[in-house]
mmCIF file of C-alpha atoms and ligand atoms in Angstrom:
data_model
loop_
_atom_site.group_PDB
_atom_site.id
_atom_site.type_symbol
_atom_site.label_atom_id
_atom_site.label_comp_id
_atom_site.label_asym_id
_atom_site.label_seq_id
_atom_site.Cartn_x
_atom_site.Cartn_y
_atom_site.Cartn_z
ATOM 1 C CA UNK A 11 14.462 28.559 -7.732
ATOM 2 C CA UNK A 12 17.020 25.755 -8.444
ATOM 3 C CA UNK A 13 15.012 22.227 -9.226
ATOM 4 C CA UNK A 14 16.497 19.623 -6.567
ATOM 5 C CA UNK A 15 19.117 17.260 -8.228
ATOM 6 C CA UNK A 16 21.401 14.663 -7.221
ATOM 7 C CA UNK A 17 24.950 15.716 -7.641
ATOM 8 C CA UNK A 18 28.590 13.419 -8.691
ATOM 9 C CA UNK A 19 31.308 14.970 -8.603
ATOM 10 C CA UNK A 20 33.854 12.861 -10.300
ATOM 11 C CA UNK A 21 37.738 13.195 -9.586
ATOM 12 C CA UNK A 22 38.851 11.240 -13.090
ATOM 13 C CA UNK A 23 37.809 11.483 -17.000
ATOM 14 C CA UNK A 24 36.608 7.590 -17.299
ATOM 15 C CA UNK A 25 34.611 8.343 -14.001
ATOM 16 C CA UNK A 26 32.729 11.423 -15.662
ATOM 17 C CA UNK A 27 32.432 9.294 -19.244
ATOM 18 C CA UNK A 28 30.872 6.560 -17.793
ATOM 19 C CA UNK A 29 28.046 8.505 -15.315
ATOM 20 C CA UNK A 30 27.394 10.623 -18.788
ATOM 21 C CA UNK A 31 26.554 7.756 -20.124
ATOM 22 C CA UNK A 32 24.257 6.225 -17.649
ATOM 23 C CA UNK A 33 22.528 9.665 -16.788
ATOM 24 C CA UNK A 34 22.619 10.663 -20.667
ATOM 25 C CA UNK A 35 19.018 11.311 -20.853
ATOM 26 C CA UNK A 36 18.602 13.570 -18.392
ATOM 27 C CA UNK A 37 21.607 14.891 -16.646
ATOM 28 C CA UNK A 38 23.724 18.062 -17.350
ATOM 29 C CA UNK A 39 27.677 18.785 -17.070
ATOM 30 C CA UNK A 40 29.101 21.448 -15.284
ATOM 31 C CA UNK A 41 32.203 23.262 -15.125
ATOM 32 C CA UNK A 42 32.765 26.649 -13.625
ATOM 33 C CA UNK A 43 28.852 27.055 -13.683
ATOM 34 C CA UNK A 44 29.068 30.581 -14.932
ATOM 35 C CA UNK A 45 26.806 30.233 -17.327
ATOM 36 C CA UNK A 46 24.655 26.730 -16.514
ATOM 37 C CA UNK A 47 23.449 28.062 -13.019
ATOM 38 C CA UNK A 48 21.733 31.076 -14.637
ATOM 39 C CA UNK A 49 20.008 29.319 -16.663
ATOM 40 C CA UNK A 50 19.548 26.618 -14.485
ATOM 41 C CA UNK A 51 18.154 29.351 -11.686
ATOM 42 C CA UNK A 52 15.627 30.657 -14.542
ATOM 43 C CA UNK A 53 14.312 27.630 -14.707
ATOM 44 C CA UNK A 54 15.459 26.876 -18.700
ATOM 45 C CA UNK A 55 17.525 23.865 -17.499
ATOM 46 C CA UNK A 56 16.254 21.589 -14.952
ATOM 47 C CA UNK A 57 18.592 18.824 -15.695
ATOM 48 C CA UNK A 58 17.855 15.606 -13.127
ATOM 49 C CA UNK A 59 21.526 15.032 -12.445
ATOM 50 C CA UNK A 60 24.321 16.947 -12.116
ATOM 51 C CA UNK A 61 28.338 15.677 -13.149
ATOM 52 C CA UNK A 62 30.518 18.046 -11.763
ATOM 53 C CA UNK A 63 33.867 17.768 -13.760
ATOM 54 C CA UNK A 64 35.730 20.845 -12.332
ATOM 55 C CA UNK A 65 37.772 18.504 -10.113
ATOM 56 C CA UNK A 66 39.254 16.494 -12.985
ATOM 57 C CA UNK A 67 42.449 17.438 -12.734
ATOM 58 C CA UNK A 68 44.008 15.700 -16.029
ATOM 59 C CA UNK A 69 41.561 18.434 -17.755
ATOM 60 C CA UNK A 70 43.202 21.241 -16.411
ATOM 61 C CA UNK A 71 46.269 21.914 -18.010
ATOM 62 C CA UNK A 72 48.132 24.129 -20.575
ATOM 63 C CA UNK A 73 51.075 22.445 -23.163
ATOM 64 C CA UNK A 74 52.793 23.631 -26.019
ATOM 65 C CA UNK A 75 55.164 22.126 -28.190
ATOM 66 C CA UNK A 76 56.682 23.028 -31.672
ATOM 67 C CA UNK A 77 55.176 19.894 -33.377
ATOM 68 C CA UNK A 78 51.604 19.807 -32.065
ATOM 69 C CA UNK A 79 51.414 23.824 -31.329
ATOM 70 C CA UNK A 80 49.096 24.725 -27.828
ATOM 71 C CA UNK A 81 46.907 22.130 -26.691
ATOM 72 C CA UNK A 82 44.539 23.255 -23.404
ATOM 73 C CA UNK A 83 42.511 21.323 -21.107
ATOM 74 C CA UNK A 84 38.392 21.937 -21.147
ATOM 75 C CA UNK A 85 38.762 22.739 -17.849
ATOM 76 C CA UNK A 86 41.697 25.369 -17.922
ATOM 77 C CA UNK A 87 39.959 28.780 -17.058
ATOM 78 C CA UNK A 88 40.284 31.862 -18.472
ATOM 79 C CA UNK A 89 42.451 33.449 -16.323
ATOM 80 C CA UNK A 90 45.175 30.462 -16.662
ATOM 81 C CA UNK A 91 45.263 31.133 -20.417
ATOM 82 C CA UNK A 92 45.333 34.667 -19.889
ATOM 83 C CA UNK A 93 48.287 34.857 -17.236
ATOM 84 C CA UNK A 94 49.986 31.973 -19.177
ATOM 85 C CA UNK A 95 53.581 32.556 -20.541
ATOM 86 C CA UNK A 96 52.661 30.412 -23.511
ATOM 87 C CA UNK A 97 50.765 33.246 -24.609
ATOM 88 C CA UNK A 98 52.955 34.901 -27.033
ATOM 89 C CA UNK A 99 53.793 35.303 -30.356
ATOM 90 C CA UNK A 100 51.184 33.803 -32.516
ATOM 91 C CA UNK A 101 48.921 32.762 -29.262
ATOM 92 C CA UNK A 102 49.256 36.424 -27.804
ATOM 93 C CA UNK A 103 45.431 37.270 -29.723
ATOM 94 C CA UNK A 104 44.319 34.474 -26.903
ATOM 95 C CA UNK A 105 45.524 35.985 -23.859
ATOM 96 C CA UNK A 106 44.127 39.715 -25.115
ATOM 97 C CA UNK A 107 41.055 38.130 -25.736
ATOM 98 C CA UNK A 108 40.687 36.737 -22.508
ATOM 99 C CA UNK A 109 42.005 39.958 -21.257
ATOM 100 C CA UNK A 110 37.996 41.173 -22.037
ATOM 101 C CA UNK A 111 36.542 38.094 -21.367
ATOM 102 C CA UNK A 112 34.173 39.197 -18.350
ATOM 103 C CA UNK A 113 35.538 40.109 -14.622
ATOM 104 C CA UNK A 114 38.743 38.573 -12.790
ATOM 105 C CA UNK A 115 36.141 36.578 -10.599
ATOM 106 C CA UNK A 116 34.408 34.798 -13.577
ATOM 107 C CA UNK A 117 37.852 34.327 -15.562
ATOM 108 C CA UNK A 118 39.335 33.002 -12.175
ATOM 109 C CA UNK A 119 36.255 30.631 -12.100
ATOM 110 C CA UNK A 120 34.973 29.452 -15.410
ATOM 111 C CA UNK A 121 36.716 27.420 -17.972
ATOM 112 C CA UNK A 122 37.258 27.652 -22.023
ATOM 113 C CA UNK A 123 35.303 24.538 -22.337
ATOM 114 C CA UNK A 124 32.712 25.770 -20.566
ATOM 115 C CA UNK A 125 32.630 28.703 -22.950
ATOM 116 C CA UNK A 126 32.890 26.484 -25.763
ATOM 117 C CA UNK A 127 30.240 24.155 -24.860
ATOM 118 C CA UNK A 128 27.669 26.823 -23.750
ATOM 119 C CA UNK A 129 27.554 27.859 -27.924
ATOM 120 C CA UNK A 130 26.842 31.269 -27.393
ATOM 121 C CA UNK A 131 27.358 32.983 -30.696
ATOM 122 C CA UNK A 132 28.313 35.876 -28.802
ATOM 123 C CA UNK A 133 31.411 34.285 -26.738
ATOM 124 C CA UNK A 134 34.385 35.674 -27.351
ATOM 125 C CA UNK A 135 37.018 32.290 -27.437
ATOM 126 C CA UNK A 136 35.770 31.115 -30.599
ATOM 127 C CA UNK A 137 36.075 33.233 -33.405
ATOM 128 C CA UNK A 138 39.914 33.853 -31.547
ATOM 129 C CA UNK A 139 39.908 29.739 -32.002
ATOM 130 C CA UNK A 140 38.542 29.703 -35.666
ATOM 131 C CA UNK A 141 41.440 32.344 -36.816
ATOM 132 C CA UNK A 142 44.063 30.527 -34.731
ATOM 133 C CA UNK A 143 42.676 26.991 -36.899
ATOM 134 C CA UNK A 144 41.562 25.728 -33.507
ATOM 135 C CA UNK A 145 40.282 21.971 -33.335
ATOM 136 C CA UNK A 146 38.174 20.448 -30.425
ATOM 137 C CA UNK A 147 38.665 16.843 -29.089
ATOM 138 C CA UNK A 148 35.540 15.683 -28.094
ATOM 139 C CA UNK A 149 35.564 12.396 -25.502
ATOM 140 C CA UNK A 150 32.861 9.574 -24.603
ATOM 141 C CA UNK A 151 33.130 6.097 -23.445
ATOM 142 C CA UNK A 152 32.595 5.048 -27.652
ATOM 143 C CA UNK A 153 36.112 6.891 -27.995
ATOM 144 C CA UNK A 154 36.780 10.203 -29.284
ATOM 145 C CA UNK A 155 36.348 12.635 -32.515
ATOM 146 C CA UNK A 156 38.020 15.424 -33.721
ATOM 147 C CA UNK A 157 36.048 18.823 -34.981
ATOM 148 C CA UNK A 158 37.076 21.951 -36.083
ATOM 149 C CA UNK A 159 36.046 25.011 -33.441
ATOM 150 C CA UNK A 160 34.129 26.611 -36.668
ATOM 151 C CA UNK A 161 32.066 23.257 -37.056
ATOM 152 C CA UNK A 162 30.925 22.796 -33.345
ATOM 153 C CA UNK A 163 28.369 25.764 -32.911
ATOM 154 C CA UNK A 164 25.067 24.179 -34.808
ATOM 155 C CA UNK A 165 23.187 27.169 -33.913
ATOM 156 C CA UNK A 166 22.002 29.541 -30.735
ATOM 157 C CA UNK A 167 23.176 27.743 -27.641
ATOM 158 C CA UNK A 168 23.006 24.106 -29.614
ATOM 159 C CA UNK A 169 26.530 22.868 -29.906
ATOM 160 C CA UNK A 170 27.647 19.501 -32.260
ATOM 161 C CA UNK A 171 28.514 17.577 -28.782
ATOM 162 C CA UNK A 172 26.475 14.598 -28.541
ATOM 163 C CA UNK A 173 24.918 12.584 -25.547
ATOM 164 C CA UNK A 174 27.543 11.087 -23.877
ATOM 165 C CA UNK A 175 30.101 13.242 -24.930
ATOM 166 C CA UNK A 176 32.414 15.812 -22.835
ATOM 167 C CA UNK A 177 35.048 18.427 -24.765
ATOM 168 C CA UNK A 178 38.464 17.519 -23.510
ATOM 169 C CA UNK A 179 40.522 19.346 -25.359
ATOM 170 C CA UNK A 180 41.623 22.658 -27.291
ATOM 171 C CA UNK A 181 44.212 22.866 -30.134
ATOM 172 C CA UNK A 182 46.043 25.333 -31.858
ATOM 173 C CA UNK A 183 48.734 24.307 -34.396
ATOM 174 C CA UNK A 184 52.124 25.925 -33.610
ATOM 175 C CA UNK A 185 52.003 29.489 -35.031
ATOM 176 C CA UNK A 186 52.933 30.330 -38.949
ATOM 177 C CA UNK A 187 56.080 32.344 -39.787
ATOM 178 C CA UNK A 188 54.650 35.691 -41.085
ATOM 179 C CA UNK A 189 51.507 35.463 -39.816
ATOM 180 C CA UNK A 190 49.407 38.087 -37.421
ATOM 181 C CA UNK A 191 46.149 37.332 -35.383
ATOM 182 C CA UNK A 192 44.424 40.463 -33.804
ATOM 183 C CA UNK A 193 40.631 39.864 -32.142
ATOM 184 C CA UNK A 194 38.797 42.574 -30.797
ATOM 185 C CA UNK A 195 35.030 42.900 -29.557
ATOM 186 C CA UNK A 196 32.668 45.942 -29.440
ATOM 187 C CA UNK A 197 30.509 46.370 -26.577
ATOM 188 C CA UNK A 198 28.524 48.646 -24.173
ATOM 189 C CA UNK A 199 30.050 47.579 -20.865
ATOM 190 C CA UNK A 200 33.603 46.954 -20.254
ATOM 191 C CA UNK A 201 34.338 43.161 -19.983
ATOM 192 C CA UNK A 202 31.120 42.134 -21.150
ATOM 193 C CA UNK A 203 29.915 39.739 -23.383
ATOM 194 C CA UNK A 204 30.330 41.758 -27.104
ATOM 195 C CA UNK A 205 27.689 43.087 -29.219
ATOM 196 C CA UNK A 206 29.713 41.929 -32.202
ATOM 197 C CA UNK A 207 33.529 40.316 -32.212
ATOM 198 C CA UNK A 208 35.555 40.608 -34.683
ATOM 199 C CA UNK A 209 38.754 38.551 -35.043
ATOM 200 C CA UNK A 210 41.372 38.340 -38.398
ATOM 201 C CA UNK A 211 44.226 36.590 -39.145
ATOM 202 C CA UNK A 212 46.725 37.182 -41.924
ATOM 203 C CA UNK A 213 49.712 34.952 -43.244
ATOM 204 C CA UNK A 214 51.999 36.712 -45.836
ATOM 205 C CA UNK A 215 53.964 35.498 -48.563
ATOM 206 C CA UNK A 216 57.619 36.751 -49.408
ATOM 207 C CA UNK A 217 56.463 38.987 -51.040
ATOM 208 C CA UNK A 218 53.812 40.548 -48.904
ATOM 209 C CA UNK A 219 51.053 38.728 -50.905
ATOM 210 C CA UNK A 220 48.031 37.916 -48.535
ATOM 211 C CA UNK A 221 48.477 33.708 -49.084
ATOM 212 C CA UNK A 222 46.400 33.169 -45.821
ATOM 213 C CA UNK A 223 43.137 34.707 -44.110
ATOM 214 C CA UNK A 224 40.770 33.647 -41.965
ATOM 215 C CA UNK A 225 37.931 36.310 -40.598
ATOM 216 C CA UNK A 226 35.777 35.489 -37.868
ATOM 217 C CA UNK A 227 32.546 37.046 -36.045
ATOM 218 C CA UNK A 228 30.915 37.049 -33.002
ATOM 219 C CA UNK A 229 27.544 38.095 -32.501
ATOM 220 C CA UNK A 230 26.938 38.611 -35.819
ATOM 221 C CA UNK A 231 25.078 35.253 -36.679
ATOM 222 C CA UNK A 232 23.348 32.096 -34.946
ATOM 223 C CA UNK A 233 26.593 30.692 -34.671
ATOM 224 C CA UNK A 234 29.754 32.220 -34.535
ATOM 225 C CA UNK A 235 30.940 33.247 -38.168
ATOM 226 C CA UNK A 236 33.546 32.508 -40.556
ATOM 227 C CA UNK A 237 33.337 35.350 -43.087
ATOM 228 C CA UNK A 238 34.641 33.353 -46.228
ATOM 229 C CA UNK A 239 33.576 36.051 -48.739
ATOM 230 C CA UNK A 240 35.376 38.556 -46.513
ATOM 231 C CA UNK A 241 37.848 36.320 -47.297
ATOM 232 C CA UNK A 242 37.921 35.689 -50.579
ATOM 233 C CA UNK A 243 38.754 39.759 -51.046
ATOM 234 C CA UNK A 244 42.011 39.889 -49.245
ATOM 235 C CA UNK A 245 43.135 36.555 -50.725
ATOM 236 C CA UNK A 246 46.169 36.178 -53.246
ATOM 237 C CA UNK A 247 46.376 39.696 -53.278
ATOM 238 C CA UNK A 248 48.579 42.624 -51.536
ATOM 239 C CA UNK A 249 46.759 44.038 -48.565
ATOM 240 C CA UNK A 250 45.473 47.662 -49.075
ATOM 241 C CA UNK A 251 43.252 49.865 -47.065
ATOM 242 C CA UNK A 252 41.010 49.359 -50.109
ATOM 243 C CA UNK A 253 41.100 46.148 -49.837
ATOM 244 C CA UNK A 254 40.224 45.939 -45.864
ATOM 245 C CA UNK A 255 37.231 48.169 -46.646
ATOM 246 C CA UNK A 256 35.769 46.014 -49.281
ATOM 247 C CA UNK A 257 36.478 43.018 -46.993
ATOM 248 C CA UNK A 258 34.622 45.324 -44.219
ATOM 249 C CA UNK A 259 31.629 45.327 -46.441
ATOM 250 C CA UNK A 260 31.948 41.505 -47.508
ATOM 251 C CA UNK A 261 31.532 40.306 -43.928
ATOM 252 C CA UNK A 262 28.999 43.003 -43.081
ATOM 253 C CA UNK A 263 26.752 41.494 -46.300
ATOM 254 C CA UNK A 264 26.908 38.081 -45.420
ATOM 255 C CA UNK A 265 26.732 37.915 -41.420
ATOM 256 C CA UNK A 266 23.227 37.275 -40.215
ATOM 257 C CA UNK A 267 22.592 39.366 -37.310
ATOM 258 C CA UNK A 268 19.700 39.534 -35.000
ATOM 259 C CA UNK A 269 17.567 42.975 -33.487
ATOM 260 C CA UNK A 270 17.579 42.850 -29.823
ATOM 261 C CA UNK A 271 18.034 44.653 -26.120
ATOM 262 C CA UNK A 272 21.697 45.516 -27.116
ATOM 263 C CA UNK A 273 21.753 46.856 -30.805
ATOM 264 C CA UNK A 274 19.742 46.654 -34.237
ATOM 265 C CA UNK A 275 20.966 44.185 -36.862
ATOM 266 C CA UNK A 276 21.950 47.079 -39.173
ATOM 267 C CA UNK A 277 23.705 49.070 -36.712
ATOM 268 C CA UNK A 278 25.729 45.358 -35.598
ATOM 269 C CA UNK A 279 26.477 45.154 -39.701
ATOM 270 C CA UNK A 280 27.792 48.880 -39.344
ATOM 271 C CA UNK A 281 29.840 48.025 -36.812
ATOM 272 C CA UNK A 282 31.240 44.703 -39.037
ATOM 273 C CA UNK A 283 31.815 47.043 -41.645
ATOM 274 C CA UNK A 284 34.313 49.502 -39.327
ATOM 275 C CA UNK A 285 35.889 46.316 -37.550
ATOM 276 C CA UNK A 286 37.025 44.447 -40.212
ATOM 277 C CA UNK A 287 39.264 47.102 -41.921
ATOM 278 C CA UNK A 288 40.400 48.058 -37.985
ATOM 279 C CA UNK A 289 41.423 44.389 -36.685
ATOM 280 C CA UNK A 290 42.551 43.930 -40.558
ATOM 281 C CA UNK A 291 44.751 46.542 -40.265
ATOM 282 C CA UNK A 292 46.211 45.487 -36.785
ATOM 283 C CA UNK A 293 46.413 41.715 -38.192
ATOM 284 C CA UNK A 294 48.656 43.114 -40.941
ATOM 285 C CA UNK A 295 50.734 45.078 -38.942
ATOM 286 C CA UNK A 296 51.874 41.923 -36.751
ATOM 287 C CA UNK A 297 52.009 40.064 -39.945
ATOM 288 C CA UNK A 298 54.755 42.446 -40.588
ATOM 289 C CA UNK A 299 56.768 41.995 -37.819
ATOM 290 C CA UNK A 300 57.121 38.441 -37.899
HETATM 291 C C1 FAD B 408 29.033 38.340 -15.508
HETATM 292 C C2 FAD B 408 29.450 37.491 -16.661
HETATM 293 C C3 FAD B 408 30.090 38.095 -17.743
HETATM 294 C C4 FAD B 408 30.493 37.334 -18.823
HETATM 295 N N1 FAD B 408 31.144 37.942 -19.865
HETATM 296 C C5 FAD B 408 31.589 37.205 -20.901
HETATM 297 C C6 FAD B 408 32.315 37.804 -21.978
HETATM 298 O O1 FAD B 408 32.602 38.991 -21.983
HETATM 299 N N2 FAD B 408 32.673 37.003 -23.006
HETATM 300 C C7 FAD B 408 32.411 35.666 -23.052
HETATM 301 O O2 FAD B 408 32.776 34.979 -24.004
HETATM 302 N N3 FAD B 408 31.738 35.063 -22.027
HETATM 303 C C8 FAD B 408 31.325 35.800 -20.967
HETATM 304 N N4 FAD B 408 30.643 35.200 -19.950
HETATM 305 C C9 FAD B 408 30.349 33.768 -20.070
HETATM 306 C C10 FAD B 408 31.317 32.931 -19.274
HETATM 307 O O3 FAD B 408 32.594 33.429 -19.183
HETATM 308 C C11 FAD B 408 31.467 31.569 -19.889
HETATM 309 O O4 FAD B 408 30.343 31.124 -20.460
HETATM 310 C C12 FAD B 408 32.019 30.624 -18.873
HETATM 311 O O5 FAD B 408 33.407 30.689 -18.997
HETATM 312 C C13 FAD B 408 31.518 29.233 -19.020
HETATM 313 O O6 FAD B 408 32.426 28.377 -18.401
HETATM 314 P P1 FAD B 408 31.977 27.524 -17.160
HETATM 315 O O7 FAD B 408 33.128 26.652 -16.860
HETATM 316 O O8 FAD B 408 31.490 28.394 -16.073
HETATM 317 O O9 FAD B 408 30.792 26.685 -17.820
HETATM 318 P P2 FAD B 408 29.444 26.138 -17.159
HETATM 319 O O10 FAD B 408 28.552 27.278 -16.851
HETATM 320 O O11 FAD B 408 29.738 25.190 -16.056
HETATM 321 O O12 FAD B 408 28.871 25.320 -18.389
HETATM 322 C C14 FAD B 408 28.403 25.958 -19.544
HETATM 323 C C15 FAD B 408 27.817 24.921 -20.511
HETATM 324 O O13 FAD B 408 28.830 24.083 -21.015
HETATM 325 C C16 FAD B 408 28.612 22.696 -20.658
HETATM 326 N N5 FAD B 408 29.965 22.185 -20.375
HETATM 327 C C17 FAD B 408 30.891 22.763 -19.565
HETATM 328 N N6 FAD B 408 32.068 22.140 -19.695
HETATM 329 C C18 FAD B 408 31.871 21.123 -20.584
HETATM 330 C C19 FAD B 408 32.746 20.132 -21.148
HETATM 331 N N7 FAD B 408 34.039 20.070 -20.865
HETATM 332 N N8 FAD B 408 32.211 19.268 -22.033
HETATM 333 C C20 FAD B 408 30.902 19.317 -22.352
HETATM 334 N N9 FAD B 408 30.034 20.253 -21.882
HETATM 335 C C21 FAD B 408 30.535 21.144 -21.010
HETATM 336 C C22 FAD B 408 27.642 22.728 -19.507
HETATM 337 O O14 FAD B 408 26.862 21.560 -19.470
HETATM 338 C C23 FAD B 408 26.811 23.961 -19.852
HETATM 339 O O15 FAD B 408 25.849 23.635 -20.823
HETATM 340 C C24 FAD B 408 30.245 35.937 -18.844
HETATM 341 C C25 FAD B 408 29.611 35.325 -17.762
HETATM 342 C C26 FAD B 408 29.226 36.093 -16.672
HETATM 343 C C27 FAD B 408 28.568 35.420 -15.517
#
């Protein structure tokens, strides 16, 4: 059972800032409401009043340009970034990942930010974001602030947005020359949420050196996970199936997974171990081609 509330459902940004604000103590945003009214129906968040922002129309949108790179509107839901034609290139990883991201009625309905803002470690936008170098604007009537996606996530479901404050905006800088991005999650049912996500980016130098990496995992820690050890392996160096296996075991050691319903925490490190080399591999190969 639903706890009554009294609902706004503003049409403009200031209008949503300002009724944060006032209703900061006790009042809860939503979005799509594919993941608030669950919990809000088990009786885990019984917020007082609820802001309705999916109408705000100057929140839904989708831009790229060569300077700034892909910048996305909290409220632009998954399916729009999937079926986007901005999605190519170094931004395809996005539109594969959303590709997985649940069914075609919750990708028609709820929104990145939503995603985003819900801080499950186990969401697959994220780690995508933190490979891509994603940053998040965050909005309140004291102005706004700037974060990176790998910052925001504090810890299970707690997220670095503070009262007053709404997510406005996604980032991306415009994609690197020689550079490949491949994400992929493992999981038990189709289009579900993964048991662990694994996402790797790789920027080569002219001569094939490994100059950038960034590693990321979901489900594999409170928060999602930048593997910086994993790293550390693959860095400055040419890129060998040695190599991705060593990384493999690099993120595996210092993720922090939990036991639960799904999977042990030493069968979700097994399954770091094999995904790392895997999406390493497929990260090179793009990395390649560009
Ligand atoms: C059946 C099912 C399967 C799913 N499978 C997956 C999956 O495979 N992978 C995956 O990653 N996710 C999955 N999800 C989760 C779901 O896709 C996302 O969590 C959803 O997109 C959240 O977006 P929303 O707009 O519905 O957010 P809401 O449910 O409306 O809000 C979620 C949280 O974010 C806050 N919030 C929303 N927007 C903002 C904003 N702009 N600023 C500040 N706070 C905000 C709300 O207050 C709330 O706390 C699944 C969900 C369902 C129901």
């Amino acid at each position: 059972m639903i706890r009554d509330f009294e609902y706004f459902a503003p049409t403009t940004l200031n209008e949503a800032l300002t009724l944060l604000d006032k209703y900061r103590d006790d009042c809860k945003v939503i979005a799509g409401g594919q993941s608030l009214l669950i919990l809000m129906r088990q009786g885990l968040v019984t917020p007082r009043y609820l802001i309705d922002i999916k109408g705000i129309k100057e929140l839904n949108y989708l831009q790229f340009d060569a300077e700034e790179g892909l910048k996305i509107g909290a409220l632009t839901t998954h399916r729009a970034i999937e079926r986007s034609p901005l999605m190519r290139d170094g931004y395809r990883v996005l539109a594969e990942m959303e590709r997985k991201l649940a069914s075609v009625q919750t990708r028609n309905w709820g929104t990145i930010g939503g995603n985003l803002c819900h801080g499950d470690p186990a969401g697959d936008p994220a780690p995508v974001l933190i490979i891509l170098k994603g940053t998040l604007k965050l909005s309140s009537l004291r102005g706004t602030r700037t974060l990176p996606v790998e910052d925001f996530t504090l810890d299970y479901f707690e997220t670095a947005l503070e009262p007053g404050e709404l997510l406005t905006e996604i980032r991306v800088p415009p994609p690197t020359p020689r550079t490949g991005a491949a994400y992929t999650k493992f999981n038990i049912i189709e289009n579900d949420m993964g048991m662990v996500g694994v996402g790797v980016s790789i920027t080569l130098s002219p001569g094939d050196v490994c100059q950038d990496v960034r590693i990321a995992l979901g489900g594999s820690a409170p928060t999602p996970l930048r593997a910086r050890e994993a790293e550390e392996v693959l860095r400055g160096k040419e890129v060998t199936e040695e190599l991705l296996k060593k990384a493999g075991e690099a993120a595996a050691e210092e993720a922090e997974p939990i036991s639960d319903i799904q999977a042990s925490a030493e069968y979700r490190r097994e399954v770091i171990r094999v995904l790392v080399p895997r999406v390493g591999r497929e990260a090179l190969r793009r990395a390649q081609q560009r």
